[in-house]
Coordinates of N, CA and C in Angstrom, one line a residue:
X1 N 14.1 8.0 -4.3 CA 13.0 8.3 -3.3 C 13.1 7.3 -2.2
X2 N 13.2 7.9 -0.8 CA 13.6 7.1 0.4 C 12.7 7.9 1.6
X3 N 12.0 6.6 2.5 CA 11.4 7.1 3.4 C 11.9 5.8 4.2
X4 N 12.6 6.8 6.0 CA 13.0 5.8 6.8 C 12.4 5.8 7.7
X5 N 11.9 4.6 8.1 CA 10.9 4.7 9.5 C 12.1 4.0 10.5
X6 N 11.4 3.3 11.8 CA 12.2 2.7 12.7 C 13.3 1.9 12.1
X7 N 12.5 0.7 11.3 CA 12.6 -0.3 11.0 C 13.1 -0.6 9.4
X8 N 11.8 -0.1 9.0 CA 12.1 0.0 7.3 C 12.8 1.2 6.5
X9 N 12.7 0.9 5.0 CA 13.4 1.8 4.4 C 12.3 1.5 3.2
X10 N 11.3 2.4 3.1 CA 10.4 3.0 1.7 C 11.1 3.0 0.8
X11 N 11.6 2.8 -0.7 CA 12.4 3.2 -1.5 C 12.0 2.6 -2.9
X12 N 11.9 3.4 -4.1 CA 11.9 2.7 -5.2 C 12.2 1.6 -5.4
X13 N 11.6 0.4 -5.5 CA 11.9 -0.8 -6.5 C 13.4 -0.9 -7.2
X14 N 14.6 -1.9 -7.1 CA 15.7 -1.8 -7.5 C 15.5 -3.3 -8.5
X15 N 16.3 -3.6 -9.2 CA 16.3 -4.9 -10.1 C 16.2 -6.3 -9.1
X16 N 17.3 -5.8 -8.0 CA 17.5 -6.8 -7.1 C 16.0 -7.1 -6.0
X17 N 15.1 -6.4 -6.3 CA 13.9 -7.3 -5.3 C 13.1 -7.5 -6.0
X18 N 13.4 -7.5 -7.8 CA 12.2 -8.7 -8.6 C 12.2 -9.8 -8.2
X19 N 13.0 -10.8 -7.5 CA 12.4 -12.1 -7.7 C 11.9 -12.4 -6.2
X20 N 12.0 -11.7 -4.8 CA 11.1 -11.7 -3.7 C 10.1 -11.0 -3.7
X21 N 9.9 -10.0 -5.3 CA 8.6 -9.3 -5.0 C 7.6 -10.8 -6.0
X22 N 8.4 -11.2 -6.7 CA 7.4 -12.4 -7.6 C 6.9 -13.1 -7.1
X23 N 8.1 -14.1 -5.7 CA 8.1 -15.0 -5.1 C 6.4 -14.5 -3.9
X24 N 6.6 -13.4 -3.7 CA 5.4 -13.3 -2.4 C 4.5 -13.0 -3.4
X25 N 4.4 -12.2 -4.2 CA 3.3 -12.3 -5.4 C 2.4 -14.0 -5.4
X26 N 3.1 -14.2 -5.7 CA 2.9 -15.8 -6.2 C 2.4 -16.6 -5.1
X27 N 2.6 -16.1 -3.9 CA 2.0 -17.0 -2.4 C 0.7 -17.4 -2.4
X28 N 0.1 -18.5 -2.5 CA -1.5 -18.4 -2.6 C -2.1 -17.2 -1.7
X29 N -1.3 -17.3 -0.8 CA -2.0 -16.6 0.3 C -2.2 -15.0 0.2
X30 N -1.5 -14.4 -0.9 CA -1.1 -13.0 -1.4 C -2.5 -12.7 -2.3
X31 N -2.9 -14.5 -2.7 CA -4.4 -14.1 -3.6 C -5.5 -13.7 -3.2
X32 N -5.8 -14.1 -1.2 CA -7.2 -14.6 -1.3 C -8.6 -13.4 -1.6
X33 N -7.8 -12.2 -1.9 CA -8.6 -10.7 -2.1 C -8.4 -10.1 -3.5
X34 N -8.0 -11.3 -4.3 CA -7.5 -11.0 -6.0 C -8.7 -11.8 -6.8
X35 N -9.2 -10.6 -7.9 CA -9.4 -11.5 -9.1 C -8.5 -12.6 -9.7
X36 N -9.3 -13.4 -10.2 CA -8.2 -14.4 -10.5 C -7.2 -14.1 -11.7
X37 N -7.6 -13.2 -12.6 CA -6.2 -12.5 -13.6 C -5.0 -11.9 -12.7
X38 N -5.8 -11.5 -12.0 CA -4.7 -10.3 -11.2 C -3.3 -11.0 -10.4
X39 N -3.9 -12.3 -10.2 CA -3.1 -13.4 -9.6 C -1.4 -14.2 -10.4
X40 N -1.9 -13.7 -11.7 CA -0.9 -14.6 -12.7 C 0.9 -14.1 -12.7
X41 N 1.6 -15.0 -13.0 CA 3.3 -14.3 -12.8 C 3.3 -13.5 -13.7
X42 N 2.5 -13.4 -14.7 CA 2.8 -12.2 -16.2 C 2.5 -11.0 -15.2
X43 N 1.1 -11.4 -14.8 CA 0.5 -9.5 -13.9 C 1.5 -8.8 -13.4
X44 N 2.1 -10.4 -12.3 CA 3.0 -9.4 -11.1 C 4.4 -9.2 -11.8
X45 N 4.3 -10.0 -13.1 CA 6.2 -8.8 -13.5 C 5.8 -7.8 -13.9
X46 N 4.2 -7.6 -14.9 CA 4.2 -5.9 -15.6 C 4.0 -5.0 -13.9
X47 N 3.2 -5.7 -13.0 CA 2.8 -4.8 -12.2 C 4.6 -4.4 -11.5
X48 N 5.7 -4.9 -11.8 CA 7.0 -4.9 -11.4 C 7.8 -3.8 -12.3
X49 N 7.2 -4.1 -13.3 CA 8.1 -3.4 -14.2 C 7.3 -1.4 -14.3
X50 N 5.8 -1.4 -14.2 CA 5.2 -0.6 -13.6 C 6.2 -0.1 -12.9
X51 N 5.9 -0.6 -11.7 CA 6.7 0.4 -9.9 C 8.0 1.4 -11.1
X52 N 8.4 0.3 -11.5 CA 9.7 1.0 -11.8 C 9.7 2.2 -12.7
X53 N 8.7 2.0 -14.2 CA 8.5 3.1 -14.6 C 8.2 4.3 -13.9
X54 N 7.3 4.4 -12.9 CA 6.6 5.4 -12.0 C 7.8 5.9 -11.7
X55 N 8.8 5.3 -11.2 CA 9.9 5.9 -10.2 C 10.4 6.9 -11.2
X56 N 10.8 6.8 -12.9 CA 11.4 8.0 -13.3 C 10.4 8.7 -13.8
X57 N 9.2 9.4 -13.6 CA 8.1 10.1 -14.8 C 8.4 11.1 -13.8
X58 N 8.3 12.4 -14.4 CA 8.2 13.6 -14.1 C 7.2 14.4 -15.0
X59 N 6.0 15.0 -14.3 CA 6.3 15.1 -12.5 C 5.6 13.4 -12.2
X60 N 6.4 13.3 -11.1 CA 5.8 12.0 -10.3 C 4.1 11.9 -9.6
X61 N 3.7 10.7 -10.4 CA 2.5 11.3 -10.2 C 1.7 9.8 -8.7
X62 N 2.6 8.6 -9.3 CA 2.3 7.6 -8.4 C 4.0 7.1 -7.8
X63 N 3.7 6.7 -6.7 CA 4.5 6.7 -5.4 C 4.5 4.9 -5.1
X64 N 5.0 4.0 -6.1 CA 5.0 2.2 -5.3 C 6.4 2.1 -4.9
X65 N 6.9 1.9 -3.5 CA 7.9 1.7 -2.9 C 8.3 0.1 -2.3
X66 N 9.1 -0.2 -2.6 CA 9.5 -1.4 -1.9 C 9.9 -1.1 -0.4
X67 N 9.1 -1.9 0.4 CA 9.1 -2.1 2.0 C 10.5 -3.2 2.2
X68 N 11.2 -2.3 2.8 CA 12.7 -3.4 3.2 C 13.5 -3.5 4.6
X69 N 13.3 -4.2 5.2 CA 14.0 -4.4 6.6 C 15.3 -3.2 6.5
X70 N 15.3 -2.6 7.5 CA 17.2 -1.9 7.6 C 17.6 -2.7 8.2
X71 N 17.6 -3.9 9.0 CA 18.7 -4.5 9.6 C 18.8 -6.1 8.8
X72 N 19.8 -6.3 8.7 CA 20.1 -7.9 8.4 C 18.6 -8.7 8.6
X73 N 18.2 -9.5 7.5 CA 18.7 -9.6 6.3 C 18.1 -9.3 5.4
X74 N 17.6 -7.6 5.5 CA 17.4 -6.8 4.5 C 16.6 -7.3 3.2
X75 N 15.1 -8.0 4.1 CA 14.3 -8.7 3.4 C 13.6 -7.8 2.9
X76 N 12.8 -8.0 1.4 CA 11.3 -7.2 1.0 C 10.5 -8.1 1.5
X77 N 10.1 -7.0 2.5 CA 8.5 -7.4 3.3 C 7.2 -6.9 2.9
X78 N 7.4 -6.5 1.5 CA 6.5 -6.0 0.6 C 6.5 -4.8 0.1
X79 N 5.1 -3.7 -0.3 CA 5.2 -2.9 -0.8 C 4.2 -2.1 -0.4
X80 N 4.4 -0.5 -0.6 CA 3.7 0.3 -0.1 C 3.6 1.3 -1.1
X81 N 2.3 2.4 -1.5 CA 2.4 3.3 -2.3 C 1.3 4.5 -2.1
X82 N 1.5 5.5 -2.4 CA 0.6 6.4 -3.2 C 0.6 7.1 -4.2
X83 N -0.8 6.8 -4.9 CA -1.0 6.7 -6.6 C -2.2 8.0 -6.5
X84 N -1.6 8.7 -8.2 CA -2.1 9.8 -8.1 C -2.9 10.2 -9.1
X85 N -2.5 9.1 -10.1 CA -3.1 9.1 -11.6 C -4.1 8.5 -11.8
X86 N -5.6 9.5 -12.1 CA -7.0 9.3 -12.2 C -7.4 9.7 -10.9
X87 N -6.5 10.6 -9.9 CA -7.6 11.5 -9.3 C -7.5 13.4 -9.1
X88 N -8.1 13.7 -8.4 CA -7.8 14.9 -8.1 C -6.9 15.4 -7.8
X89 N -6.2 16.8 -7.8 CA -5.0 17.4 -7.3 C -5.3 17.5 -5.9
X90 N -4.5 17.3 -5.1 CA -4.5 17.0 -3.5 C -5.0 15.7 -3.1
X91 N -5.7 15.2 -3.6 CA -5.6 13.5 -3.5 C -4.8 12.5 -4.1
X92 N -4.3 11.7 -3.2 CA -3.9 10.7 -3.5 C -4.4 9.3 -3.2
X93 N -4.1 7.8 -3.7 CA -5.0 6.7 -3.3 C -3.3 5.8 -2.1
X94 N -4.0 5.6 -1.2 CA -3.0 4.6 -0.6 C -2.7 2.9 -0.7
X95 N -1.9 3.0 -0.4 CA -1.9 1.1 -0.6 C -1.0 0.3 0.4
X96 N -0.9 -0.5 0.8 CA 0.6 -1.6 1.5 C -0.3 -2.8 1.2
X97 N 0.8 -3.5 0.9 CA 0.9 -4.9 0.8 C 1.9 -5.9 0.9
X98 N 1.5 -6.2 2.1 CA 3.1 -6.9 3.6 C 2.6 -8.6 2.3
X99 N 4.1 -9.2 2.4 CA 4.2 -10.3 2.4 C 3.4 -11.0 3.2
X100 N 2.8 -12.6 2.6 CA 2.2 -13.6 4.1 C 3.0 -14.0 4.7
X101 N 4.3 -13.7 4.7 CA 4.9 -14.0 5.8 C 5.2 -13.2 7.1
X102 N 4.6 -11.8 6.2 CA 4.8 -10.5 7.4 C 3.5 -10.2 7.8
X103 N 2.2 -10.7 7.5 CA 0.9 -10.3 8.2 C 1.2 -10.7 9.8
X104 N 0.3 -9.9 10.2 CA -0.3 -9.5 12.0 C 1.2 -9.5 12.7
X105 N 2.5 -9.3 12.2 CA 3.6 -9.2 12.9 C 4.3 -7.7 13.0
X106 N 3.9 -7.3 14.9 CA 5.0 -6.3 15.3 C 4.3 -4.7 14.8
X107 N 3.2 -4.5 14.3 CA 2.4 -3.7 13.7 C 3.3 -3.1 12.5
X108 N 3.8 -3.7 11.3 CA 4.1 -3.4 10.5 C 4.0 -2.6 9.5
X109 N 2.0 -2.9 9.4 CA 1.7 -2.2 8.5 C 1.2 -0.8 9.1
X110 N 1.2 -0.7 10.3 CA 0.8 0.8 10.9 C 2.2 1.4 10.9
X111 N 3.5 1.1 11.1 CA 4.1 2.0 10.7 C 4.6 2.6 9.6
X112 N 4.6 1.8 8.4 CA 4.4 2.2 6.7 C 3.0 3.2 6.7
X113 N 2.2 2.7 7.3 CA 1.1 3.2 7.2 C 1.0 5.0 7.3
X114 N 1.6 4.7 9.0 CA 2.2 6.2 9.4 C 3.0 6.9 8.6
X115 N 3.7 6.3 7.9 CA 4.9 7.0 7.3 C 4.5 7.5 6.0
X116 N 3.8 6.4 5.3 CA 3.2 7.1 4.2 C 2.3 8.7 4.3
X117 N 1.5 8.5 5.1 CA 0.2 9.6 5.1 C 1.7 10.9 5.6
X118 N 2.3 10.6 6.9 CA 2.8 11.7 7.0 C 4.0 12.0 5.7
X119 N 4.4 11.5 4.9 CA 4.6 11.6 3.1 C 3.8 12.5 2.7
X120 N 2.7 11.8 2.2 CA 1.6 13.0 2.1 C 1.2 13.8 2.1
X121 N 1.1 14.0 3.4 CA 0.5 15.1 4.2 C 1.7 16.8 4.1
X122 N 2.5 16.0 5.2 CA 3.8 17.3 5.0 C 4.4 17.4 3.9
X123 N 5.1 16.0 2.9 CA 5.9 16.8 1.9 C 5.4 16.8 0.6
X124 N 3.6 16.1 0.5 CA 3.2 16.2 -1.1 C 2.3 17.1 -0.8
X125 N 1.9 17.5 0.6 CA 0.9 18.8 0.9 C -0.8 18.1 0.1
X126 N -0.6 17.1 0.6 CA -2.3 16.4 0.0 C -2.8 16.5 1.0
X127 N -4.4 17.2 0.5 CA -5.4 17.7 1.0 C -6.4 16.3 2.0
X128 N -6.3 14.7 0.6 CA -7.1 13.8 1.3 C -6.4 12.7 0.7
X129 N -6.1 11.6 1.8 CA -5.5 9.9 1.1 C -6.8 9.3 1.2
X130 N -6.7 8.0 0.2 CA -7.8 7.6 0.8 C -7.8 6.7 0.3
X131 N -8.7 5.1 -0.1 CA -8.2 3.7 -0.3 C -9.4 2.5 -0.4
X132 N -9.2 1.6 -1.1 CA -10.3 1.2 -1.3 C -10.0 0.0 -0.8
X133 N -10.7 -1.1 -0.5 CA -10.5 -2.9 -0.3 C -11.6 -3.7 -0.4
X134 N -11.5 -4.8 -0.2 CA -12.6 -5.6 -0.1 C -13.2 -5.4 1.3
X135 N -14.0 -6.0 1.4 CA -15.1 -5.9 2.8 C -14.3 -7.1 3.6
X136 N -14.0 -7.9 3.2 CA -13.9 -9.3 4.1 C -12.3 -8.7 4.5
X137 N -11.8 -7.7 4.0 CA -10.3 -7.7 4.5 C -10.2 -6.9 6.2
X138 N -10.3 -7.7 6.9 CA -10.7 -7.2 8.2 C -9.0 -6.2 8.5
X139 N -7.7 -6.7 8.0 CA -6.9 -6.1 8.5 C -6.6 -4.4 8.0
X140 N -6.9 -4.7 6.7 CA -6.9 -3.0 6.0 C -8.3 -2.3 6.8
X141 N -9.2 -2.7 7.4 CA -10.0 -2.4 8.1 C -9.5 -1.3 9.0
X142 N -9.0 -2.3 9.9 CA -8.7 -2.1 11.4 C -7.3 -0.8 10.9
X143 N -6.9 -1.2 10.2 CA -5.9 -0.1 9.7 C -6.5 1.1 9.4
X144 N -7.2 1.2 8.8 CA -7.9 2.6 8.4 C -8.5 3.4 9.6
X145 N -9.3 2.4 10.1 CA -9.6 2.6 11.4 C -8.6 3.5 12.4
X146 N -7.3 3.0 12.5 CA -6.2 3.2 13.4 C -6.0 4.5 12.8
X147 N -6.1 4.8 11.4 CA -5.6 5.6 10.8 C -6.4 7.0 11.4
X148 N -7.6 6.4 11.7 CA -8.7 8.2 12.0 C -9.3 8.5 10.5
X149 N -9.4 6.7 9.7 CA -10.4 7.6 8.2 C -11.6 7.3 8.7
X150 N -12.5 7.7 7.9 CA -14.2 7.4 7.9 C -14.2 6.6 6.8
X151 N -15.3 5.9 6.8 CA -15.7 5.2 5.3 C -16.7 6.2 4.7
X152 N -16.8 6.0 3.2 CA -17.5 7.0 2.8 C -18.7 6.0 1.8
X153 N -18.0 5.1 1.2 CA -19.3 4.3 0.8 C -19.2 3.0 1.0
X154 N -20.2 1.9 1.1 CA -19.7 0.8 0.3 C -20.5 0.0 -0.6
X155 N -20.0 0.0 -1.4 CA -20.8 -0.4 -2.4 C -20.6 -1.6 -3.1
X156 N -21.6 -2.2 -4.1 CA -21.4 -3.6 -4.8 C -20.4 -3.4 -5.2
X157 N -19.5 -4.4 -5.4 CA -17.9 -4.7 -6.3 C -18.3 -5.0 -7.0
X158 N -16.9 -5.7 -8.0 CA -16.7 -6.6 -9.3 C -17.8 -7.3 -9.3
X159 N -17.8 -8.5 -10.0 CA -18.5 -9.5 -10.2 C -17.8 -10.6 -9.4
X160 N -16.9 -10.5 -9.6 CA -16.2 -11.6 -8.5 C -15.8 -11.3 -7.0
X161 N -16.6 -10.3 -6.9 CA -16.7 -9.7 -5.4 C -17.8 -10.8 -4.7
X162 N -19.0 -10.0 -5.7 CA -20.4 -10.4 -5.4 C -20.8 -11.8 -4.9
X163 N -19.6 -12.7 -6.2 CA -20.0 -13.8 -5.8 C -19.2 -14.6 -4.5
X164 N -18.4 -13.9 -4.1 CA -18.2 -14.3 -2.7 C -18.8 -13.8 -1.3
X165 N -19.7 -12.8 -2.0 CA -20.3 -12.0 -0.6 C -19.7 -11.1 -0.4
X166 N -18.7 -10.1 -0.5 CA -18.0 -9.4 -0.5 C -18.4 -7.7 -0.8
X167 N -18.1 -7.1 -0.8 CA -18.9 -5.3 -1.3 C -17.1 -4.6 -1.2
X168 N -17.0 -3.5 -1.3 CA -16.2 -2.4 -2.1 C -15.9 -1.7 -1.0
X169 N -14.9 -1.6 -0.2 CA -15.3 -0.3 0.6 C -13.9 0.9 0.6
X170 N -14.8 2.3 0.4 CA -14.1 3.5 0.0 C -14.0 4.4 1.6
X171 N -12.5 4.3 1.6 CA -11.9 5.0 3.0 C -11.3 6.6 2.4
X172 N -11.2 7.3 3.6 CA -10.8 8.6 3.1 C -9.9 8.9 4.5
X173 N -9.2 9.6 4.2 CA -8.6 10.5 5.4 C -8.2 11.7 5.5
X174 N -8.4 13.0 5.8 CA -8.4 14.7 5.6 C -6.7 14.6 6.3
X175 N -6.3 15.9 5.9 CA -5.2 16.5 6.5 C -5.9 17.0 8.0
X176 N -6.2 17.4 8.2 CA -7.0 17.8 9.5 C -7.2 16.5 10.1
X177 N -8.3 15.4 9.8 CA -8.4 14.4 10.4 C -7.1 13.6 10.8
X178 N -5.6 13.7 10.1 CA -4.5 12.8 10.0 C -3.7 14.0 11.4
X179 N -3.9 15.0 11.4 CA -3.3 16.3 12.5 C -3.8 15.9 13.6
X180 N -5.1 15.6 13.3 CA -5.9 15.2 15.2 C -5.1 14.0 15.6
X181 N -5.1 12.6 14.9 CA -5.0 11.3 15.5 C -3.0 11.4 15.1
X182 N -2.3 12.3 14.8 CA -1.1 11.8 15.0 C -0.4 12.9 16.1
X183 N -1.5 13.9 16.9 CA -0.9 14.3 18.1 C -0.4 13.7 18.9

């Protein structure tokens, strides 16, 4: 599975980017929007070993792709996906997650961003993407935003939401709505 934008190359998880997907795992700064389990090197190898199962299930129902430079030096600059198991047929849930070394640089995540929905849209023929985050995450914000979603709720989080002040918020985006904003 390969999706080529300008820059990057979408592509299943290979052996060879376990230890840069651990390494940015592991960055405090990859935590500050994590439960604190979710944080530990056990999570991020099962969540490693995950991606990779997904890549052979038939039919494919979740989509986690390793984000990787095409030109020299063919760094993972993180990961991008859409997940399909626990929702409806025609929906799928979206995700990216750029390394701290790659936030607010060069609009990165809007062009994964782009590339995924149009994924979606034309070759899995999904009816709605849509995505959840924390409230304080101002950049998946402005992303969704760019994107042409609406928010549809937001509501109290976890427990370890609450106690930072924080709330839930559920984004959506229509095939229709994704046809208008990528004319």
């Amino acid at each position: 599975m390969e999706i080529v934008t300008k820059r990057f190359l979408l592509r299943d998880f290979v052996e060879l980017d376990r230890s840069s997907f651990l390494n940015y795992q592991a960055d405090p700064r990859s935590q500050i929007f994590s439960q604190g389990g979710e944080a530990s090197p056990e999570n991020s190898a099962r969540l490693f070993e995950t991606f990779c199962t997904w890549a052979s299930e038939q039919p494919r129902l979740n989509y986690q792709l390793a984000i990787v430079q095409r030109r020299e030096p063919y760094a993972l600059v993180g990961c991008c996906g859409l997940r399909g198991r626990g929702y409806d047929a025609g929906e799928m849930e979206l995700g990216i997650e750029l390394a701290p070394d790659y936030w607010g640089r060069y609009a990165y995540a809007i062009e994964v961003g782009r590339a995924l929905l149009d994924f979606g849209f034309r070759v899995l023929r999904l009816d709605v993407i849509s995505g959840f985050t924390v409230s304080a995450n101002v950049r998946v914000a402005r992303l969704a935003w760019w994107m042409g979603a609406e928010i549809v709720t937001i509501r109290p989080g976890s427990t370890w939401m609450s106690k930072r002040g924080w709330s839930e918020v559920y984004w959506r985006i229509t095939r229709a709505q994704w046809s208008n904003c990528s004319k």
